[in-house]
């Protein structure tokens, strides 16, 4: 861990990790439900605090990650977790801070195989939606959702779903998406969740 | 926290082990019914005694949780009491026998009678996670069969059972199809509990420590017990019987014999639910 980073954060790897994991589990079990990891994320400084909280909860030296050329974030995650840096097509976790990188990431992220679909990437997207952004209404269906759920979708979510669907993955292959804002609000879109008809 | 438990990490497992189990759990939730392999750890109890469920519980549990452990529906059996003591010793969490108060429920062979709610997690101890093992011994082949959704041998087994005995003879571990894709072994719960898996509000997690697999059923997921169009799925019927203690006629009943008199009784398998019903009188 870099000296600067170790001074910066007081994230508890036992109890804060457990809290963050349970919130991520809740988010993944209930797609599009927003949970807040702010309480634990604020133990890190900087604008990537929520991403670092997630990284320290889920990553270690057994997995690889990619940050799409965000070198500061890459250094911080490597120092915190000892996870291996990797290319987009081989990374287990991909952190996307710039939506311009999303297309390349989704097109190249590994989606597992029919025999081993768990060997697929989890993509963590920093979703900084401003108030001036026009809202889109999206209807989502799939496991974890009681019939359907209509959400106000950020441009990141809308774009990610379009790009993901364009890959035409054969289930159980696919990618799982986690969206997190700088304020620590987090929601998930696992591979089986898809757009339905807005009622 | 006791002096002895201070010598161990919180929730016994080291953080690296928890992290691997947590990653496997997230993948399991994302791919309902798919068995995610994980590096099952050594625990101070033998494999086959609920180590998969315990590892899941230990990787999930935190200071705010309330834990309930049941074995065949009972809070008081040896397995349940010892697991509860062990987890309590290394986490100091509150334990309960009331299903509605628990945030985490670890279970062996039953789903509580009371419907579980959003936010609750039911953790199953699973001895044999592979539903295809009965028709194919080799793991590499069963993996391929799952990949190709080749469940014909299982259908054939069901058909043969019908031809030979005029009914499906599977009592527990009745296979079900999750979200129209994965054939899943719901652990040795009785058929009676299978319908509770379908479109439930809670999260179901399954841990097989000896077989090193974790799988899951997220809330509101389609879980269909295997059946033919003209021979529908049937769960156990307790028509004409009731619990000798609370009088319930709508629960899963255990058969009990009085050794001295030879008399035969029935009583609720879910001891907590039975106690609750008696408290109402």
GROMACS .gro file of C-alpha atoms in nm:
model
  480
    1UNK     CA    1   0.000   0.000   0.000
    2UNK     CA    2   0.137   0.340  -0.088
    3UNK     CA    3   0.220   0.561   0.210
    4UNK     CA    4  -0.010   0.835   0.086
    5UNK     CA    5  -0.301   0.595   0.049
    6UNK     CA    6  -0.253   0.424   0.384
    7UNK     CA    7  -0.269   0.764   0.553
    8UNK     CA    8  -0.575   0.859   0.355
    9UNK     CA    9  -0.816   0.581   0.443
   10UNK     CA   10  -0.945   0.413   0.755
   11UNK     CA   11  -1.159   0.151   0.578
   12UNK     CA   12  -1.191  -0.151   0.804
   13UNK     CA   13  -1.115  -0.460   0.593
   14UNK     CA   14  -1.321  -0.681   0.822
   15UNK     CA   15  -1.634  -0.485   0.912
   16UNK     CA   16  -1.657  -0.229   0.632
   17UNK     CA   17  -1.590  -0.502   0.374
   18UNK     CA   18  -1.871  -0.708   0.522
   19UNK     CA   19  -2.112  -0.412   0.509
   20UNK     CA   20  -2.021  -0.326   0.151
   21UNK     CA   21  -2.049  -0.690   0.043
   22UNK     CA   22  -2.394  -0.726   0.194
   23UNK     CA   23  -2.507  -0.410   0.017
   24UNK     CA   24  -2.367  -0.533  -0.315
   25UNK     CA   25  -2.539  -0.867  -0.257
   26UNK     CA   26  -2.867  -0.686  -0.191
   27UNK     CA   27  -2.821  -0.478  -0.506
   28UNK     CA   28  -2.745  -0.783  -0.719
   29UNK     CA   29  -3.037  -0.979  -0.572
   30UNK     CA   30  -3.270  -0.688  -0.642
   31UNK     CA   31  -3.158  -0.545  -0.976
   32UNK     CA   32  -3.194  -0.167  -1.012
   33UNK     CA   33  -3.256  -0.127  -0.639
   34UNK     CA   34  -3.031   0.151  -0.513
   35UNK     CA   35  -2.824   0.092  -0.200
   36UNK     CA   36  -2.577   0.330  -0.039
   37UNK     CA   37  -2.218   0.236   0.040
   38UNK     CA   38  -2.140   0.598   0.131
   39UNK     CA   39  -2.082   0.526   0.503
   40UNK     CA   40  -1.792   0.292   0.416
   41UNK     CA   41  -1.681   0.468   0.097
   42UNK     CA   42  -1.623   0.798   0.278
   43UNK     CA   43  -1.342   0.631   0.469
   44UNK     CA   44  -1.143   0.686   0.151
   45UNK     CA   45  -1.063   1.030   0.022
   46UNK     CA   46  -1.090   1.145  -0.338
   47UNK     CA   47  -1.347   1.115  -0.611
   48UNK     CA   48  -1.302   0.738  -0.652
   49UNK     CA   49  -1.378   0.651  -0.291
   50UNK     CA   50  -1.677   0.432  -0.378
   51UNK     CA   51  -1.474   0.240  -0.638
   52UNK     CA   52  -1.194   0.185  -0.388
   53UNK     CA   53  -1.439   0.060  -0.125
   54UNK     CA   54  -1.575  -0.189  -0.378
   55UNK     CA   55  -1.226  -0.290  -0.486
   56UNK     CA   56  -1.107  -0.354  -0.133
   57UNK     CA   57  -1.420  -0.558  -0.065
   58UNK     CA   58  -1.404  -0.783  -0.371
   59UNK     CA   59  -1.050  -0.789  -0.509
   60UNK     CA   60  -0.734  -0.962  -0.392
   61UNK     CA   61  -0.431  -1.127  -0.548
   62UNK     CA   62  -0.645  -1.408  -0.693
   63UNK     CA   63  -0.822  -1.183  -0.944
   64UNK     CA   64  -0.728  -0.933  -1.213
   65UNK     CA   65  -0.862  -0.588  -1.295
   66UNK     CA   66  -0.847  -0.310  -1.549
   67UNK     CA   67  -0.918   0.061  -1.506
   68UNK     CA   68  -0.919   0.175  -1.872
   69UNK     CA   69  -0.597   0.377  -1.855
   70UNK     CA   70  -0.693   0.553  -1.532
   71UNK     CA   71  -0.345   0.517  -1.386
   72UNK     CA   72  -0.412   0.678  -1.051
   73UNK     CA   73  -0.706   0.447  -0.984
   74UNK     CA   74  -0.508   0.148  -1.111
   75UNK     CA   75  -0.217   0.226  -0.877
   76UNK     CA   76  -0.449   0.273  -0.581
   77UNK     CA   77  -0.637  -0.053  -0.643
   78UNK     CA   78  -0.316  -0.250  -0.699
   79UNK     CA   79  -0.165  -0.106  -0.381
   80UNK     CA   80  -0.477  -0.169  -0.174
   81UNK     CA   81  -0.570  -0.516  -0.294
   82UNK     CA   82  -0.260  -0.670  -0.458
   83UNK     CA   83  -0.486  -0.769  -0.749
   84UNK     CA   84  -0.317  -0.812  -1.087
   85UNK     CA   85  -0.348  -0.553  -1.360
   86UNK     CA   86  -0.475  -0.705  -1.681
   87UNK     CA   87  -0.604  -0.621  -2.027
   88UNK     CA   88  -0.976  -0.558  -2.075
   89UNK     CA   89  -1.034  -0.896  -2.242
   90UNK     CA   90  -0.880  -1.088  -1.952
   91UNK     CA   91  -0.979  -0.881  -1.648
   92UNK     CA   92  -1.216  -1.021  -1.386
   93UNK     CA   93  -1.316  -0.671  -1.275
   94UNK     CA   94  -1.320  -0.366  -1.499
   95UNK     CA   95  -1.358  -0.017  -1.354
   96UNK     CA   96  -1.497   0.240  -1.598
   97UNK     CA   97  -1.475   0.604  -1.495
   98UNK     CA   98  -1.527   0.754  -1.839
   99UNK     CA   99  -1.834   0.660  -2.041
  100UNK     CA  100  -1.632   0.699  -2.361
  101UNK     CA  101  -1.452   0.376  -2.263
  102UNK     CA  102  -1.774   0.180  -2.215
  103UNK     CA  103  -1.810   0.063  -2.576
  104UNK     CA  104  -1.460  -0.080  -2.591
  105UNK     CA  105  -1.497  -0.241  -2.250
  106UNK     CA  106  -1.828  -0.414  -2.318
  107UNK     CA  107  -1.720  -0.529  -2.662
  108UNK     CA  108  -1.404  -0.691  -2.525
  109UNK     CA  109  -1.489  -0.796  -2.170
  110UNK     CA  110  -1.482  -1.171  -2.115
  111UNK     CA  111  -1.825  -1.330  -2.092
  112UNK     CA  112  -1.729  -1.677  -1.965
  113UNK     CA  113  -1.803  -2.000  -2.146
  114UNK     CA  114  -2.113  -2.217  -2.155
  115UNK     CA  115  -1.937  -2.459  -1.919
  116UNK     CA  116  -1.786  -2.192  -1.695
  117UNK     CA  117  -2.004  -1.883  -1.714
  118UNK     CA  118  -1.868  -1.759  -1.380
  119UNK     CA  119  -1.538  -1.684  -1.554
  120UNK     CA  120  -1.685  -1.361  -1.683
  121UNK     CA  121  -1.613  -0.998  -1.609
  122UNK     CA  122  -1.789  -0.778  -1.358
  123UNK     CA  123  -1.793  -0.421  -1.485
  124UNK     CA  124  -1.806  -0.141  -1.230
  125UNK     CA  125  -1.919   0.185  -1.388
  126UNK     CA  126  -1.879   0.523  -1.223
  127UNK     CA  127  -2.219   0.674  -1.296
  128UNK     CA  128  -2.205   1.048  -1.240
  129UNK     CA  129  -2.546   1.165  -1.353
  130UNK     CA  130  -2.594   1.539  -1.337
  131UNK     CA  131  -2.932   1.703  -1.277
  132UNK     CA  132  -2.920   1.859  -1.624
  133UNK     CA  133  -2.923   1.521  -1.795
  134UNK     CA  134  -3.262   1.430  -1.949
  135UNK     CA  135  -3.414   1.129  -1.778
  136UNK     CA  136  -3.502   0.811  -1.966
  137UNK     CA  137  -3.765   0.570  -1.841
  138UNK     CA  138  -3.666   0.207  -1.862
  139UNK     CA  139  -3.868  -0.099  -1.774
  140UNK     CA  140  -3.657  -0.387  -1.646
  141UNK     CA  141  -3.754  -0.752  -1.608
  142UNK     CA  142  -3.568  -1.061  -1.490
  143UNK     CA  143  -3.478  -1.259  -1.178
  144UNK     CA  144  -3.481  -1.046  -0.865
  145UNK     CA  145  -3.755  -0.821  -1.001
  146UNK     CA  146  -4.118  -0.873  -0.903
  147UNK     CA  147  -4.280  -0.880  -1.251
  148UNK     CA  148  -4.116  -0.556  -1.374
  149UNK     CA  149  -3.953  -0.242  -1.242
  150UNK     CA  150  -3.961   0.094  -1.414
  151UNK     CA  151  -3.660   0.309  -1.337
  152UNK     CA  152  -3.532   0.649  -1.434
  153UNK     CA  153  -3.222   0.547  -1.624
  154UNK     CA  154  -2.901   0.741  -1.639
  155UNK     CA  155  -2.724   0.776  -1.973
  156UNK     CA  156  -2.465   0.528  -1.844
  157UNK     CA  157  -2.728   0.260  -1.779
  158UNK     CA  158  -2.905   0.317  -2.109
  159UNK     CA  159  -2.579   0.307  -2.303
  160UNK     CA  160  -2.451   0.002  -2.115
  161UNK     CA  161  -2.770  -0.194  -2.184
  162UNK     CA  162  -2.764  -0.108  -2.555
  163UNK     CA  163  -2.399  -0.208  -2.582
  164UNK     CA  164  -2.449  -0.525  -2.378
  165UNK     CA  165  -2.753  -0.636  -2.578
  166UNK     CA  166  -2.559  -0.577  -2.901
  167UNK     CA  167  -2.319  -0.854  -2.794
  168UNK     CA  168  -2.600  -1.113  -2.817
  169UNK     CA  169  -2.447  -1.330  -2.547
  170UNK     CA  170  -2.577  -1.683  -2.531
  171UNK     CA  171  -2.692  -1.722  -2.171
  172UNK     CA  172  -2.541  -1.828  -1.930
  173UNK     CA  173  -2.255  -1.633  -2.084
  174UNK     CA  174  -2.269  -1.263  -2.014
  175UNK     CA  175  -2.138  -0.976  -1.805
  176UNK     CA  176  -2.263  -0.831  -1.479
  177UNK     CA  177  -2.284  -0.455  -1.432
  178UNK     CA  178  -2.245  -0.253  -1.114
  179UNK     CA  179  -2.319   0.120  -1.130
  180UNK     CA  180  -2.187   0.340  -0.853
  181UNK     CA  181  -2.199   0.716  -0.810
  182UNK     CA  182  -1.942   0.936  -0.643
  183UNK     CA  183  -2.192   0.970  -0.357
  184UNK     CA  184  -2.180   0.597  -0.297
  185UNK     CA  185  -2.519   0.509  -0.447
  186UNK     CA  186  -2.495   0.167  -0.606
  187UNK     CA  187  -2.720  -0.053  -0.814
  188UNK     CA  188  -2.664  -0.365  -1.019
  189UNK     CA  189  -2.778  -0.513  -1.348
  190UNK     CA  190  -2.692  -0.883  -1.360
  191UNK     CA  191  -2.676  -1.060  -1.697
  192UNK     CA  192  -3.032  -1.195  -1.695
  193UNK     CA  193  -3.198  -0.857  -1.643
  194UNK     CA  194  -3.325  -0.710  -1.965
  195UNK     CA  195  -3.547  -0.433  -2.091
  196UNK     CA  196  -3.917  -0.503  -2.099
  197UNK     CA  197  -4.212  -0.309  -2.232
  198UNK     CA  198  -4.291   0.009  -2.040
  199UNK     CA  199  -4.641  -0.042  -1.902
  200UNK     CA  200  -1.645  -1.186   2.287
  201UNK     CA  201  -1.478  -1.469   2.475
  202UNK     CA  202  -1.104  -1.497   2.530
  203UNK     CA  203  -1.082  -1.804   2.304
  204UNK     CA  204  -1.259  -1.633   2.013
  205UNK     CA  205  -1.021  -1.337   2.027
  206UNK     CA  206  -0.752  -1.569   1.890
  207UNK     CA  207  -0.943  -1.597   1.562
  208UNK     CA  208  -1.043  -1.348   1.297
  209UNK     CA  209  -1.398  -1.213   1.317
  210UNK     CA  210  -1.628  -1.488   1.185
  211UNK     CA  211  -1.343  -1.742   1.200
  212UNK     CA  212  -1.244  -1.737   0.832
  213UNK     CA  213  -0.956  -1.519   0.718
  214UNK     CA  214  -1.051  -1.223   0.499
  215UNK     CA  215  -0.903  -1.380   0.183
  216UNK     CA  216  -1.128  -1.683   0.223
  217UNK     CA  217  -1.433  -1.467   0.286
  218UNK     CA  218  -1.353  -1.259  -0.021
  219UNK     CA  219  -1.336  -1.566  -0.246
  220UNK     CA  220  -1.663  -1.701  -0.107
  221UNK     CA  221  -1.822  -1.357  -0.152
  222UNK     CA  222  -1.711  -1.337  -0.515
  223UNK     CA  223  -1.852  -1.685  -0.578
  224UNK     CA  224  -2.177  -1.585  -0.406
  225UNK     CA  225  -2.219  -1.279  -0.630
  226UNK     CA  226  -2.165  -1.488  -0.943
  227UNK     CA  227  -2.410  -1.747  -0.812
  228UNK     CA  228  -2.677  -1.478  -0.769
  229UNK     CA  229  -2.607  -1.344  -1.118
  230UNK     CA  230  -2.645  -1.692  -1.272
  231UNK     CA  231  -2.938  -1.849  -1.082
  232UNK     CA  232  -2.905  -2.225  -1.033
  233UNK     CA  233  -2.549  -2.247  -1.168
  234UNK     CA  234  -2.300  -2.416  -0.936
  235UNK     CA  235  -2.004  -2.183  -0.887
  236UNK     CA  236  -1.688  -2.368  -0.774
  237UNK     CA  237  -1.499  -2.230  -0.474
  238UNK     CA  238  -1.206  -2.329  -0.257
  239UNK     CA  239  -1.385  -2.483   0.038
  240UNK     CA  240  -1.191  -2.421   0.362
  241UNK     CA  241  -1.111  -2.646   0.655
  242UNK     CA  242  -1.337  -2.584   0.951
  243UNK     CA  243  -1.338  -2.726   1.302
  244UNK     CA  244  -1.612  -2.971   1.195
  245UNK     CA  245  -1.601  -3.250   0.939
  246UNK     CA  246  -1.698  -3.198   0.576
  247UNK     CA  247  -2.052  -3.318   0.522
  248UNK     CA  248  -2.170  -3.164   0.849
  249UNK     CA  249  -2.277  -2.834   0.703
  250UNK     CA  250  -1.943  -2.677   0.618
  251UNK     CA  251  -2.075  -2.523   0.294
  252UNK     CA  252  -2.357  -2.353   0.477
  253UNK     CA  253  -2.127  -2.244   0.759
  254UNK     CA  254  -1.875  -2.091   0.518
  255UNK     CA  255  -2.155  -1.896   0.350
  256UNK     CA  256  -2.287  -1.781   0.687
  257UNK     CA  257  -1.941  -1.676   0.806
  258UNK     CA  258  -1.873  -1.479   0.489
  259UNK     CA  259  -2.210  -1.301   0.513
  260UNK     CA  260  -2.247  -1.232   0.882
  261UNK     CA  261  -2.181  -0.898   1.049
  262UNK     CA  262  -2.248  -0.729   1.382
  263UNK     CA  263  -2.602  -0.621   1.288
  264UNK     CA  264  -2.724  -0.970   1.199
  265UNK     CA  265  -2.960  -1.198   1.388
  266UNK     CA  266  -2.889  -1.566   1.325
  267UNK     CA  267  -3.121  -1.866   1.331
  268UNK     CA  268  -3.000  -2.220   1.264
  269UNK     CA  269  -3.230  -2.514   1.204
  270UNK     CA  270  -3.178  -2.880   1.133
  271UNK     CA  271  -3.474  -3.074   0.988
  272UNK     CA  272  -3.688  -2.780   1.102
  273UNK     CA  273  -3.571  -2.795   1.461
  274UNK     CA  274  -3.379  -2.526   1.648
  275UNK     CA  275  -3.277  -2.771   1.918
  276UNK     CA  276  -3.104  -3.052   1.728
  277UNK     CA  277  -2.734  -3.119   1.790
  278UNK     CA  278  -2.618  -2.992   1.450
  279UNK     CA  279  -2.817  -2.668   1.477
  280UNK     CA  280  -2.720  -2.595   1.838
  281UNK     CA  281  -2.350  -2.651   1.774
  282UNK     CA  282  -2.340  -2.443   1.457
  283UNK     CA  283  -2.523  -2.163   1.637
  284UNK     CA  284  -2.276  -2.183   1.927
  285UNK     CA  285  -1.978  -2.185   1.692
  286UNK     CA  286  -2.090  -1.885   1.487
  287UNK     CA  287  -2.198  -1.702   1.803
  288UNK     CA  288  -1.859  -1.766   1.961
  289UNK     CA  289  -1.662  -1.611   1.679
  290UNK     CA  290  -1.899  -1.325   1.590
  291UNK     CA  291  -2.096  -1.243   1.904
  292UNK     CA  292  -2.412  -1.192   1.696
  293UNK     CA  293  -2.758  -1.230   1.844
  294UNK     CA  294  -2.923  -1.565   1.782
  295UNK     CA  295  -3.293  -1.639   1.769
  296UNK     CA  296  -3.540  -1.918   1.711
  297UNK     CA  297  -3.799  -1.686   1.551
  298UNK     CA  298  -3.786  -1.703   1.172
  299UNK     CA  299  -3.930  -1.354   1.124
  300UNK     CA  300  -3.661  -1.191   1.343
  301UNK     CA  301  -3.363  -1.356   1.178
  302UNK     CA  302  -3.168  -1.182   0.903
  303UNK     CA  303  -2.971  -1.500   0.828
  304UNK     CA  304  -3.116  -1.848   0.861
  305UNK     CA  305  -2.892  -2.147   0.810
  306UNK     CA  306  -3.085  -2.464   0.746
  307UNK     CA  307  -3.045  -2.832   0.688
  308UNK     CA  308  -3.329  -3.007   0.505
  309UNK     CA  309  -3.618  -2.765   0.559
  310UNK     CA  310  -3.752  -2.423   0.467
  311UNK     CA  311  -3.933  -2.254   0.758
  312UNK     CA  312  -4.314  -2.267   0.745
  313UNK     CA  313  -4.345  -1.892   0.780
  314UNK     CA  314  -4.290  -1.708   0.450
  315UNK     CA  315  -3.955  -1.532   0.453
  316UNK     CA  316  -3.942  -1.163   0.370
  317UNK     CA  317  -3.735  -0.929   0.155
  318UNK     CA  318  -3.397  -0.883   0.319
  319UNK     CA  319  -3.380  -1.227   0.478
  320UNK     CA  320  -3.130  -1.483   0.351
  321UNK     CA  321  -3.182  -1.857   0.382
  322UNK     CA  322  -2.857  -2.055   0.365
  323UNK     CA  323  -2.883  -2.425   0.284
  324UNK     CA  324  -2.633  -2.689   0.384
  325UNK     CA  325  -2.603  -2.906   0.076
  326UNK     CA  326  -2.451  -3.256   0.073
  327UNK     CA  327  -2.481  -3.328  -0.302
  328UNK     CA  328  -2.529  -3.019  -0.519
  329UNK     CA  329  -2.523  -3.198  -0.855
  330UNK     CA  330  -2.872  -3.311  -0.966
  331UNK     CA  331  -2.718  -3.506  -1.255
  332UNK     CA  332  -2.488  -3.712  -1.033
  333UNK     CA  333  -2.750  -3.984  -1.008
  334UNK     CA  334  -2.730  -4.035  -1.385
  335UNK     CA  335  -2.365  -3.941  -1.450
  336UNK     CA  336  -2.071  -3.992  -1.214
  337UNK     CA  337  -1.814  -3.778  -1.395
  338UNK     CA  338  -1.798  -3.407  -1.309
  339UNK     CA  339  -1.654  -3.311  -1.648
  340UNK     CA  340  -1.953  -3.473  -1.820
  341UNK     CA  341  -2.215  -3.318  -1.591
  342UNK     CA  342  -2.058  -2.976  -1.651
  343UNK     CA  343  -2.091  -3.035  -2.024
  344UNK     CA  344  -2.449  -3.152  -1.980
  345UNK     CA  345  -2.534  -2.831  -1.794
  346UNK     CA  346  -2.358  -2.628  -2.064
  347UNK     CA  347  -2.567  -2.797  -2.333
  348UNK     CA  348  -2.881  -2.801  -2.117
  349UNK     CA  349  -2.887  -3.174  -2.174
  350UNK     CA  350  -3.122  -3.296  -1.904
  351UNK     CA  351  -3.269  -3.589  -2.099
  352UNK     CA  352  -3.129  -3.858  -1.861
  353UNK     CA  353  -3.305  -3.689  -1.568
  354UNK     CA  354  -3.634  -3.681  -1.757
  355UNK     CA  355  -3.581  -4.047  -1.844
  356UNK     CA  356  -3.527  -4.132  -1.480
  357UNK     CA  357  -3.853  -3.958  -1.393
  358UNK     CA  358  -4.031  -4.148  -1.672
  359UNK     CA  359  -3.888  -4.484  -1.557
  360UNK     CA  360  -4.007  -4.412  -1.206
  361UNK     CA  361  -4.358  -4.354  -1.340
  362UNK     CA  362  -4.350  -4.674  -1.548
  363UNK     CA  363  -4.222  -4.891  -1.263
  364UNK     CA  364  -4.415  -4.751  -0.970
  365UNK     CA  365  -4.693  -4.548  -1.134
  366UNK     CA  366  -4.571  -4.242  -0.946
  367UNK     CA  367  -4.261  -4.030  -0.903
  368UNK     CA  368  -4.071  -4.187  -0.615
  369UNK     CA  369  -3.828  -3.903  -0.542
  370UNK     CA  370  -3.898  -3.788  -0.188
  371UNK     CA  371  -3.636  -3.524  -0.116
  372UNK     CA  372  -3.381  -3.345  -0.337
  373UNK     CA  373  -3.652  -3.318  -0.602
  374UNK     CA  374  -3.483  -3.152  -0.900
  375UNK     CA  375  -3.613  -2.822  -1.032
  376UNK     CA  376  -3.545  -2.599  -1.330
  377UNK     CA  377  -3.432  -2.248  -1.240
  378UNK     CA  378  -3.531  -1.961  -1.469
  379UNK     CA  379  -3.587  -2.210  -1.751
  380UNK     CA  380  -3.217  -2.286  -1.778
  381UNK     CA  381  -3.036  -2.473  -1.499
  382UNK     CA  382  -3.146  -2.800  -1.344
  383UNK     CA  383  -3.082  -2.759  -0.972
  384UNK     CA  384  -3.078  -2.978  -0.667
  385UNK     CA  385  -3.266  -2.788  -0.396
  386UNK     CA  386  -3.070  -2.981  -0.127
  387UNK     CA  387  -3.252  -3.260   0.059
  388UNK     CA  388  -3.560  -3.054   0.143
  389UNK     CA  389  -3.884  -3.250   0.113
  390UNK     CA  390  -4.093  -3.202  -0.201
  391UNK     CA  391  -4.332  -3.015   0.027
  392UNK     CA  392  -4.085  -2.723   0.037
  393UNK     CA  393  -4.012  -2.704  -0.338
  394UNK     CA  394  -4.296  -2.459  -0.420
  395UNK     CA  395  -4.154  -2.215  -0.162
  396UNK     CA  396  -3.850  -2.168  -0.385
  397UNK     CA  397  -4.060  -2.023  -0.666
  398UNK     CA  398  -4.090  -1.642  -0.679
  399UNK     CA  399  -3.988  -1.609  -0.314
  400UNK     CA  400  -3.924  -1.270  -0.156
  401UNK     CA  401  -3.602  -1.380   0.014
  402UNK     CA  402  -3.263  -1.482  -0.121
  403UNK     CA  403  -3.172  -1.851  -0.115
  404UNK     CA  404  -2.805  -1.946  -0.101
  405UNK     CA  405  -2.679  -2.304  -0.121
  406UNK     CA  406  -2.336  -2.410   0.004
  407UNK     CA  407  -2.178  -2.751  -0.050
  408UNK     CA  408  -1.850  -2.760   0.145
  409UNK     CA  409  -1.742  -3.112   0.057
  410UNK     CA  410  -1.830  -3.070  -0.311
  411UNK     CA  411  -1.695  -2.711  -0.315
  412UNK     CA  412  -1.993  -2.548  -0.486
  413UNK     CA  413  -2.209  -2.244  -0.417
  414UNK     CA  414  -2.534  -2.168  -0.597
  415UNK     CA  415  -2.827  -1.937  -0.546
  416UNK     CA  416  -3.187  -1.850  -0.620
  417UNK     CA  417  -3.242  -1.473  -0.613
  418UNK     CA  418  -3.581  -1.335  -0.507
  419UNK     CA  419  -3.863  -1.347  -0.764
  420UNK     CA  420  -3.702  -1.623  -0.968
  421UNK     CA  421  -3.891  -1.891  -1.157
  422UNK     CA  422  -3.827  -2.231  -1.001
  423UNK     CA  423  -4.023  -2.518  -1.154
  424UNK     CA  424  -4.014  -2.868  -1.009
  425UNK     CA  425  -3.961  -3.133  -1.275
  426UNK     CA  426  -4.290  -3.279  -1.401
  427UNK     CA  427  -4.463  -3.397  -1.717
  428UNK     CA  428  -4.757  -3.209  -1.867
  429UNK     CA  429  -4.991  -3.499  -1.795
  430UNK     CA  430  -4.832  -3.596  -1.460
  431UNK     CA  431  -4.809  -3.277  -1.257
  432UNK     CA  432  -4.573  -3.226  -0.965
  433UNK     CA  433  -4.720  -3.344  -0.636
  434UNK     CA  434  -4.594  -3.262  -0.291
  435UNK     CA  435  -4.650  -3.474   0.020
  436UNK     CA  436  -5.005  -3.472   0.150
  437UNK     CA  437  -5.089  -3.480   0.521
  438UNK     CA  438  -5.462  -3.498   0.470
  439UNK     CA  439  -5.644  -3.620   0.779
  440UNK     CA  440  -5.341  -3.564   1.001
  441UNK     CA  441  -5.257  -3.286   1.240
  442UNK     CA  442  -4.980  -3.180   1.474
  443UNK     CA  443  -5.029  -3.342   1.817
  444UNK     CA  444  -4.892  -3.028   1.987
  445UNK     CA  445  -5.046  -2.729   1.808
  446UNK     CA  446  -5.314  -2.901   1.599
  447UNK     CA  447  -5.187  -2.752   1.273
  448UNK     CA  448  -5.308  -2.918   0.956
  449UNK     CA  449  -5.121  -2.699   0.709
  450UNK     CA  450  -4.758  -2.777   0.796
  451UNK     CA  451  -4.499  -3.042   0.712
  452UNK     CA  452  -4.542  -3.312   0.977
  453UNK     CA  453  -4.287  -3.551   1.124
  454UNK     CA  454  -4.398  -3.899   1.224
  455UNK     CA  455  -4.320  -3.981   1.587
  456UNK     CA  456  -4.349  -4.319   1.763
  457UNK     CA  457  -4.398  -4.375   2.132
  458UNK     CA  458  -4.156  -4.660   2.206
  459UNK     CA  459  -4.349  -4.779   2.512
  460UNK     CA  460  -4.700  -4.783   2.371
  461UNK     CA  461  -4.618  -4.812   2.001
  462UNK     CA  462  -4.855  -4.525   1.933
  463UNK     CA  463  -4.791  -4.312   1.626
  464UNK     CA  464  -4.819  -3.934   1.630
  465UNK     CA  465  -4.749  -3.645   1.399
  466UNK     CA  466  -4.599  -3.313   1.493
  467UNK     CA  467  -4.474  -3.003   1.312
  468UNK     CA  468  -4.125  -3.041   1.173
  469UNK     CA  469  -4.074  -2.664   1.219
  470UNK     CA  470  -4.039  -2.648   1.598
  471UNK     CA  471  -4.032  -2.268   1.612
  472UNK     CA  472  -4.353  -2.232   1.409
  473UNK     CA  473  -4.521  -2.498   1.625
  474UNK     CA  474  -4.421  -2.314   1.945
  475UNK     CA  475  -4.551  -1.990   1.798
  476UNK     CA  476  -4.888  -2.148   1.717
  477UNK     CA  477  -4.920  -2.286   2.069
  478UNK     CA  478  -4.838  -1.941   2.209
  479UNK     CA  479  -5.140  -1.799   2.027
  480UNK     CA  480  -5.383  -2.025   2.215
   0.00000   0.00000   0.00000
